[in-house]
Amino acid sequence: MTEEILDIPIKETALYHSHVQLGAKLVPFAGYNMPVSYPNGIQSEYFTVRDEVGIFDVSHMGEFTIDGSGAESFLQKMTINDVEKLQIGEAQYSALCYPNGGIVDDLILYRKSGGYFMVVNASNIEKDFNWLCEHKTEDVNLKNVSDDYSLIALQGPKSRDILSTYTHANLKMPFYTFEDALVCGYPVMISRTGYTGELGFEIYGDANSLVYIWDELINAGVKPAGLAARDILRMEMKYCLYGNDIDKTTNPIEAGLSWITVLSKGDFIGKDALLEIKKNGSARQLISFAMEERGIPRQGYGIFLNSQKVGIVTSGTQSPKLNNGIGLAYVYRPFHKTGQNISIQIRNKFIPAKIIKPPFIKETSLHY
Amino acid sequence: MIIPEDLQYTEDHEWVKIENEIATIGITDYAQGELGDIIFIELPQPGDAVEEKASIGTIEAVKTVADIYSPMQGEIYEVNPILEDEPECVNTDPYAKGWIIKLTNFTNDTANFLTADEYKNLVQ
């Protein structure tokens, strides 16, 4: 979660002063000083989101606008999901791939009335933007508007109830749709998306608007939650994190992202390689596993079966709700199947674990 | 951040209290704050011999794992039985209820230990 920052001044989100005031522990993440946790602690923030409602500052995320007459065909070529299926008002989870099928980044693509809005990982903003620029045609306007947008995520079973007191927007909007609306009188974009597996809304707007909305929600008693709680919440749902579970050395098929990889659509970057991988079967698969004895798996730990190394942990944590160690890992076929017993090497011990069918937490408010 | 005056400290963020041939050892308030929520602690058995600066256990926190180093050579006299069920008391009460191990037959070489003021300078 850390990266080397040389000569680049560390940035702050518009909500930085609020984090400091709330007593957050701030760490450098993707070039920003971000709240990893608040004084109540990671576990408390986790339960707040699973059981009630919590609020995250994720303003570090990157935003691009893509419009012009060639926007749709450009995005159809660059992203792996089917952009033609995306209607105005809808969002789509997708990815950018290299010609060899390796993942440049995962992203959310929004279709607005005047064009597209792409949200990418903070650590990849520059890389993604350059990648898109390299392939852009004359009839496409591409802008990196990351510095113009702040972003907060209101997540948890009570998120709709809370947010409805500040907006007239239809918060019964379906999952992965959005609406331009006023919240506390400020013009923002409300998206029914998130990274927690709970009912939730992500609110995009300028710094001024989001500072006001954040303060209103905090004053109303909504608890802030940091990146550490967010990491546990997403892991329990088997949501991939770029840099852990996916990167340029992994492809969407083995990462379990076949559901966003539309090989039946026209040409796109990575298609030939992904068709080949699909045809031959990937050598390994991203799986979910639960510890059978006490132990917390962490990124880089080896996975063994009868003293043979069969995989590597990409993400791991202790699930506060299950009170059990859980993780995501790449495991080589044919040892990747649900129910398979494996061991995780934790320092000098081999701790038994079992491959399970995700998600780890089955009952959530996601589709309330 | 609390740094009690009557304890001795190490550069590895442990505190030591020597009383009646027994050295009680724990981690500092600063250390618990840096680790965040502690999930469990793996500890040695009473009777185990330990070397100075050797790892005598590990603390698994949500975000990270850390070794506990023995500040002295000696023998494990007792491990805190509460930590099995309530490891979080190292977060909430690191200097009392959250003590970690007690050593006996230790080499009383405290020259490298820091005073409360020296430790304060280290972490501030």
XYZ file of C-alpha atoms in Angstrom:
492
model
C 0.000 0.000 0.000
C 2.973 2.339 0.008
C 4.899 3.727 -2.861
C 8.138 5.530 -3.259
C 7.619 9.225 -3.655
C 10.671 11.042 -4.889
C 10.692 14.809 -5.343
C 6.922 14.738 -5.825
C 5.152 16.787 -3.179
C 2.513 14.721 -1.466
C -1.008 15.872 -2.269
C -3.939 16.388 0.036
C -7.591 15.880 -0.756
C -10.037 18.719 -0.114
C -11.109 16.869 3.042
C -7.608 16.711 4.515
C -8.307 19.259 7.250
C -11.397 17.370 8.300
C -9.384 14.144 8.582
C -6.806 15.880 10.754
C -9.544 17.334 12.933
C -11.140 13.883 13.268
C -7.787 12.505 14.447
C -7.192 10.262 11.428
C -4.004 8.315 10.971
C -2.799 9.580 7.589
C -0.487 7.631 5.316
C 0.913 8.379 1.878
C -1.078 6.396 -0.657
C -0.858 6.873 -4.421
C 0.672 10.302 -3.933
C -1.958 11.496 -1.467
C -1.945 11.726 2.286
C -4.969 9.517 2.944
C -6.801 8.491 6.117
C -6.019 4.839 6.808
C -8.117 4.837 9.996
C -9.727 7.105 12.573
C -9.437 6.956 16.386
C -12.273 4.430 16.817
C -10.155 1.889 14.976
C -10.393 -0.224 11.864
C -12.689 -2.870 13.325
C -15.190 -0.334 14.564
C -15.197 1.403 11.154
C -15.728 -1.955 9.503
C -18.797 -2.787 11.613
C -20.156 0.714 11.139
C -20.246 0.106 7.386
C -21.517 -3.489 7.525
C -24.226 -2.723 10.104
C -25.080 0.975 9.726
C -23.430 3.542 7.516
C -19.931 4.940 7.105
C -18.352 7.575 4.895
C -15.067 7.354 2.994
C -13.000 10.059 1.333
C -11.840 8.544 -1.931
C -11.037 11.813 -3.667
C -7.660 10.403 -4.694
C -9.390 8.353 -7.416
C -8.784 9.565 -10.983
C -11.447 10.901 -13.347
C -11.299 11.359 -17.112
C -13.900 12.722 -19.495
C -14.131 11.190 -22.963
C -16.370 12.744 -25.572
C -16.510 13.583 -29.248
C -18.044 11.695 -32.156
C -15.507 8.849 -31.884
C -15.827 8.345 -28.108
C -17.900 5.169 -28.194
C -15.793 3.306 -30.731
C -12.608 4.491 -28.990
C -13.801 3.119 -25.636
C -15.001 -0.066 -27.313
C -11.440 -0.563 -28.537
C -9.763 0.371 -25.222
C -11.959 -1.364 -22.642
C -12.866 -5.041 -22.309
C -16.570 -4.712 -21.427
C -19.208 -3.941 -24.058
C -19.613 -0.155 -24.254
C -22.501 -0.480 -26.730
C -24.583 -1.992 -23.913
C -24.015 1.042 -21.706
C -27.035 3.374 -21.686
C -27.126 7.003 -20.589
C -27.430 7.023 -16.790
C -25.666 3.706 -16.375
C -22.264 2.706 -15.036
C -20.158 -0.249 -16.119
C -17.284 -2.029 -14.380
C -14.519 -2.649 -16.914
C -10.763 -2.717 -17.477
C -8.030 -1.600 -19.827
C -5.710 -4.347 -21.075
C -2.371 -4.571 -22.845
C -2.162 -6.514 -26.110
C -0.890 -9.552 -24.132
C -4.011 -9.479 -21.928
C -2.248 -8.035 -18.859
C -4.322 -5.459 -17.006
C -3.476 -1.754 -17.311
C -6.177 -0.868 -14.763
C -9.706 -1.675 -13.699
C -12.231 1.141 -13.879
C -15.816 2.305 -13.844
C -17.203 3.856 -17.002
C -20.221 6.172 -16.774
C -22.272 7.188 -19.782
C -23.580 10.723 -19.430
C -25.750 12.534 -21.964
C -22.804 14.447 -23.433
C -20.120 11.755 -23.251
C -18.341 9.332 -20.988
C -16.801 9.680 -17.526
C -14.118 7.190 -16.505
C -12.997 6.564 -12.925
C -9.617 4.918 -12.439
C -7.289 3.944 -9.605
C -5.310 6.797 -8.069
C -1.988 5.022 -8.460
C -2.600 4.588 -12.197
C -3.924 8.000 -13.239
C -0.893 9.057 -15.242
C -0.269 5.617 -16.740
C -3.902 5.211 -17.798
C -4.155 8.700 -19.231
C -0.991 8.249 -21.278
C -2.214 4.846 -22.460
C -5.506 6.333 -23.617
C -3.764 9.322 -25.242
C -1.461 7.017 -27.219
C -4.441 5.314 -28.825
C -6.797 8.242 -29.152
C -8.121 9.272 -32.541
C -8.798 12.824 -33.814
C -12.534 12.546 -33.190
C -12.119 11.926 -29.452
C -11.709 14.555 -26.713
C -9.955 13.180 -23.685
C -9.407 15.163 -20.498
C -7.881 14.279 -17.157
C -10.206 16.039 -14.725
C -8.922 14.293 -11.582
C -7.988 17.560 -9.885
C -11.461 19.003 -10.491
C -13.272 16.209 -8.659
C -13.590 15.149 -5.082
C -15.315 11.866 -4.253
C -16.954 10.509 -1.134
C -18.484 7.082 -0.700
C -21.440 6.695 1.656
C -21.756 2.981 2.328
C -23.895 0.764 4.534
C -27.471 -0.439 4.987
C -28.552 2.977 6.292
C -26.901 4.983 3.505
C -30.129 5.556 1.579
C -32.023 6.756 4.647
C -29.302 9.217 5.582
C -28.713 10.546 2.094
C -32.438 10.977 1.408
C -32.585 13.737 4.016
C -30.174 15.811 1.906
C -31.425 15.233 -1.632
C -34.528 14.797 -3.780
C -32.714 12.365 -6.074
C -34.332 8.971 -6.575
C -32.126 6.885 -4.307
C -34.000 3.744 -5.300
C -31.958 3.963 -8.510
C -30.762 0.512 -9.623
C -27.284 -0.776 -8.808
C -24.682 0.685 -11.214
C -26.748 3.664 -12.301
C -26.279 7.336 -11.474
C -28.075 10.648 -11.432
C -26.980 14.289 -11.516
C -28.676 15.832 -8.507
C -28.416 18.364 -5.708
C -27.146 17.220 -2.319
C -27.377 19.903 0.380
C -28.113 22.245 -2.531
C -24.817 21.503 -4.298
C -24.761 19.995 -7.803
C -23.146 16.555 -7.723
C -23.325 13.183 -9.400
C -24.758 10.401 -7.233
C -23.762 6.907 -8.300
C -25.135 3.714 -6.821
C -21.753 2.023 -6.645
C -19.187 1.158 -4.026
C -16.381 -1.093 -2.917
C -17.853 -2.561 0.243
C -20.600 -4.972 -0.819
C -23.205 -2.895 1.038
C -25.930 -0.599 -0.214
C -24.129 2.619 -0.987
C -23.682 5.734 -3.021
C -20.623 7.474 -4.383
C -20.889 11.229 -4.693
C -18.744 13.093 -7.225
C -18.455 16.850 -7.193
C -16.110 19.787 -6.824
C -14.072 20.254 -3.662
C -16.278 23.005 -2.271
C -19.469 20.953 -2.589
C -18.015 17.801 -1.154
C -16.407 19.507 1.833
C -19.829 20.911 2.673
C -21.623 17.572 2.187
C -18.962 15.656 4.133
C -19.214 18.084 7.055
C -23.019 17.867 7.041
C -22.908 14.069 7.144
C -20.217 13.998 9.848
C -22.190 16.500 11.936
C -25.264 14.302 11.493
C -23.304 11.502 13.175
C -22.177 9.482 10.151
C -18.869 7.868 11.119
C -15.821 8.270 8.874
C -14.055 5.108 7.724
C -10.552 4.800 6.325
C -8.707 2.880 3.656
C -7.891 -0.027 5.985
C -11.552 -0.792 6.700
C -12.303 -0.346 3.009
C -9.647 -2.933 2.171
C -11.250 -5.532 4.476
C -14.744 -4.794 3.179
C -13.714 -5.219 -0.450
C -11.700 -8.360 0.269
C -14.702 -10.039 1.879
C -16.589 -9.504 -1.387
C -13.651 -10.668 -3.542
C -13.444 -7.275 -5.218
C -10.018 -7.005 -6.865
C -7.517 -4.355 -5.823
C -5.101 -3.191 -8.502
C -1.537 -3.742 -7.298
C -2.590 -6.704 -5.134
C -4.904 -9.046 -7.021
C -4.542 -7.658 -10.504
C -1.756 -5.898 -12.388
C 0.044 -6.012 -15.729
C 1.176 -9.602 -15.054
C -2.382 -10.897 -14.521
C -5.214 -11.139 -17.001
C -8.970 -10.728 -16.480
C -9.729 -14.396 -17.176
C -7.551 -15.735 -14.361
C -8.631 -12.855 -12.091
C -12.226 -14.070 -12.292
C -13.239 -11.077 -14.400
C -14.589 -13.069 -17.355
C -17.960 -11.513 -16.576
C -16.659 -8.109 -17.733
C -14.587 -9.517 -20.601
C -16.831 -9.494 -23.662
C -14.916 -11.575 -26.186
C -17.903 -11.599 -28.535
C -17.707 -7.860 -29.231
C -15.584 -6.299 -31.982
C -11.856 -5.764 -31.800
C -10.342 -4.411 -28.587
C -6.829 -4.247 -27.188
C -5.977 -7.599 -25.631
C -8.776 -9.513 -27.351
C -6.588 -11.971 -29.266
C -4.538 -12.850 -26.209
C -7.633 -13.208 -24.032
C -9.341 -15.434 -26.614
C -6.286 -17.666 -26.564
C -6.248 -17.781 -22.746
C -9.969 -18.529 -22.692
C -9.522 -21.319 -25.240
C -6.569 -22.981 -23.516
C -7.680 -22.260 -19.980
C -5.639 -20.019 -17.689
C -2.783 -21.686 -15.803
C -3.978 -20.291 -12.488
C -7.058 -18.742 -10.980
C -7.749 -16.055 -8.400
C -9.505 -17.885 -5.581
C -10.883 -17.056 -2.133
C -9.745 -19.034 0.873
C -10.516 -19.134 4.573
C -8.066 -20.157 7.282
C -9.005 -23.331 9.125
C -6.845 -22.412 12.107
C -5.727 -19.149 13.635
C -3.564 -17.097 11.308
C -3.736 -14.003 9.137
C -2.670 -14.481 5.523
C -0.895 -11.546 3.912
C 0.205 -10.548 0.405
C 3.128 -12.655 -0.818
C 2.665 -15.655 1.488
C 3.072 -18.987 -0.296
C 0.320 -21.556 -0.733
C 1.277 -25.190 -0.419
C -0.161 -28.609 -0.989
C 1.881 -31.582 0.207
C 5.005 -29.384 0.415
C 4.583 -28.313 -3.217
C 4.061 -24.602 -3.805
C 0.801 -24.188 -5.702
C 0.036 -20.516 -5.330
C 0.579 -17.130 -3.765
C -1.561 -14.885 -1.567
C -2.454 -11.541 -3.181
C -4.621 -10.063 -0.395
C -5.326 -11.199 3.134
C -6.801 -10.029 6.384
C -8.744 -11.048 9.450
C -12.485 -10.853 8.758
C -13.961 -9.039 11.751
C -17.417 -10.495 11.119
C -16.265 -14.089 10.586
C -13.509 -13.686 13.167
C -11.338 -15.712 10.831
C -8.364 -15.192 8.548
C -9.363 -14.832 4.893
C -7.564 -14.128 1.661
C -7.409 -14.007 -2.105
C -4.734 -15.939 -3.970
C -3.629 -17.175 -7.353
C -3.638 -20.966 -7.280
C -2.467 -23.151 -10.144
C -4.896 -25.551 -11.774
C -6.060 -28.181 -10.927
C -5.765 -27.139 -7.247
C -8.015 -24.076 -7.603
C -11.385 -25.720 -6.986
C -13.826 -24.870 -4.201
C -13.366 -27.204 -1.236
C -9.667 -27.830 -1.929
C -7.571 -28.002 1.253
C -4.357 -25.961 1.116
C -1.796 -24.622 3.596
C -0.563 -21.092 3.918
C 3.021 -20.529 4.955
C 2.955 -17.979 7.766
C 6.560 -17.387 8.808
C 7.869 -20.877 9.695
C 4.482 -22.579 10.017
C 2.080 -24.110 7.537
C -1.480 -23.266 8.548
C -4.381 -25.191 6.986
C -6.914 -23.308 4.877
C -9.655 -24.162 2.440
C -10.722 -22.702 -0.910
C -14.250 -21.347 -0.598
C -16.857 -19.944 -2.955
C -16.902 -16.136 -2.711
C -18.074 -13.832 -1.327
C -17.036 -14.401 2.269
C -20.034 -12.441 3.534
C -23.147 -13.629 1.728
C -25.877 -11.560 3.340
C -25.363 -7.866 2.770
C -27.515 -4.826 2.015
C -26.063 -4.433 -1.507
C -29.362 -4.994 -3.318
C -31.753 -3.446 -0.770
C 0.668 9.404 23.915
C 1.424 8.023 27.360
C 5.035 7.344 28.419
C 5.087 6.494 32.147
C 8.084 7.926 34.049
C 8.699 4.796 36.132
C 9.397 2.405 33.235
C 12.444 1.731 31.092
C 12.227 1.559 27.314
C 13.942 0.013 24.313
C 14.479 1.323 20.816
C 12.180 -1.503 19.662
C 9.296 0.252 21.439
C 9.043 -2.089 24.386
C 8.795 -1.143 28.025
C 10.436 -3.014 30.895
C 9.666 -2.951 34.590
C 12.027 -4.842 36.926
C 10.675 -5.812 40.336
C 11.734 -8.630 42.681
C 13.848 -10.531 40.136
C 11.034 -10.446 37.597
C 11.093 -8.290 34.466
C 7.670 -7.445 33.059
C 7.712 -6.519 29.374
C 5.140 -4.963 27.098
C 4.918 -2.679 24.086
C 4.555 1.069 24.352
C 1.510 3.187 23.733
C 3.269 4.526 20.645
C 3.838 0.984 19.342
C 0.245 -0.122 19.862
C -0.948 3.033 18.103
C 1.291 2.343 15.123
C 0.129 -1.281 14.899
C -3.559 -0.494 15.143
C -6.193 -3.067 16.118
C -4.425 -6.179 17.434
C -6.057 -9.482 16.448
C -3.895 -12.002 18.227
C -0.486 -12.481 19.763
C 1.700 -15.542 19.492
C 3.765 -16.074 22.601
C 6.442 -18.462 23.859
C 5.957 -21.034 26.649
C 6.974 -20.430 30.263
C 10.381 -22.013 30.792
C 11.621 -21.170 27.283
C 15.069 -19.652 27.206
C 15.313 -16.392 25.282
C 18.247 -14.498 23.859
C 18.640 -10.750 23.966
C 17.120 -9.131 20.830
C 15.644 -12.456 19.701
C 12.045 -12.642 18.557
C 9.905 -14.093 21.309
C 6.565 -13.732 19.653
C 4.539 -11.961 17.033
C 1.723 -9.491 17.168
C -0.820 -9.817 14.377
C -2.701 -6.568 13.834
C -5.274 -5.925 11.136
C -2.871 -4.150 8.828
C 0.454 -5.611 9.809
C 2.456 -8.165 11.747
C 5.271 -7.282 14.133
C 7.842 -9.239 16.114
C 8.255 -8.834 19.837
C 11.942 -8.790 20.783
C 13.281 -9.807 24.134
C 15.151 -6.861 25.595
C 17.290 -9.201 27.711
C 18.614 -12.724 27.838
C 16.599 -14.786 30.301
C 13.865 -17.314 30.811
C 10.134 -16.925 30.235
C 8.483 -16.858 33.642
C 4.915 -16.126 32.570
C 2.959 -14.973 29.540
C -0.095 -12.789 30.014
C -3.013 -15.278 30.009
C -5.548 -12.541 29.196
C -4.017 -11.972 25.746
C -5.345 -15.262 24.403
C -8.928 -14.011 24.594
C -8.433 -10.270 24.806
C -5.399 -9.291 22.693
C -7.031 -5.877 22.235
C -6.099 -4.948 25.813
C -2.588 -4.286 24.441
C -4.274 -1.472 22.490
C -6.420 -0.212 25.322
C -4.065 -0.639 28.287
C -0.508 -1.325 27.058
C 1.229 -0.571 30.375
C -0.942 -2.553 32.788
C -3.563 -5.086 31.735
C -1.811 -5.467 28.365
C 1.620 -6.557 29.628
C 3.017 -9.330 27.426
C 5.653 -11.482 29.130
C 7.572 -11.778 32.380
C 11.208 -12.901 32.416
C 13.190 -14.465 35.230
C 16.893 -15.364 35.538
C 17.628 -12.480 33.201
C 20.931 -10.740 32.694
C 20.395 -7.439 34.383
C 22.095 -5.448 31.679
C 19.999 -2.349 31.436
C 22.681 -0.065 30.023
C 20.982 0.123 26.636
C 17.591 0.930 28.048
C 16.130 4.374 27.583
C 14.578 6.560 30.242
C 11.078 7.905 29.699
C 12.551 11.232 28.519
C 14.942 9.535 26.115
C 12.145 7.400 24.722
C 9.947 10.462 24.322
C 12.699 12.044 22.210
C 12.867 8.904 20.084
C 9.218 8.877 19.141
C 8.468 12.573 18.883
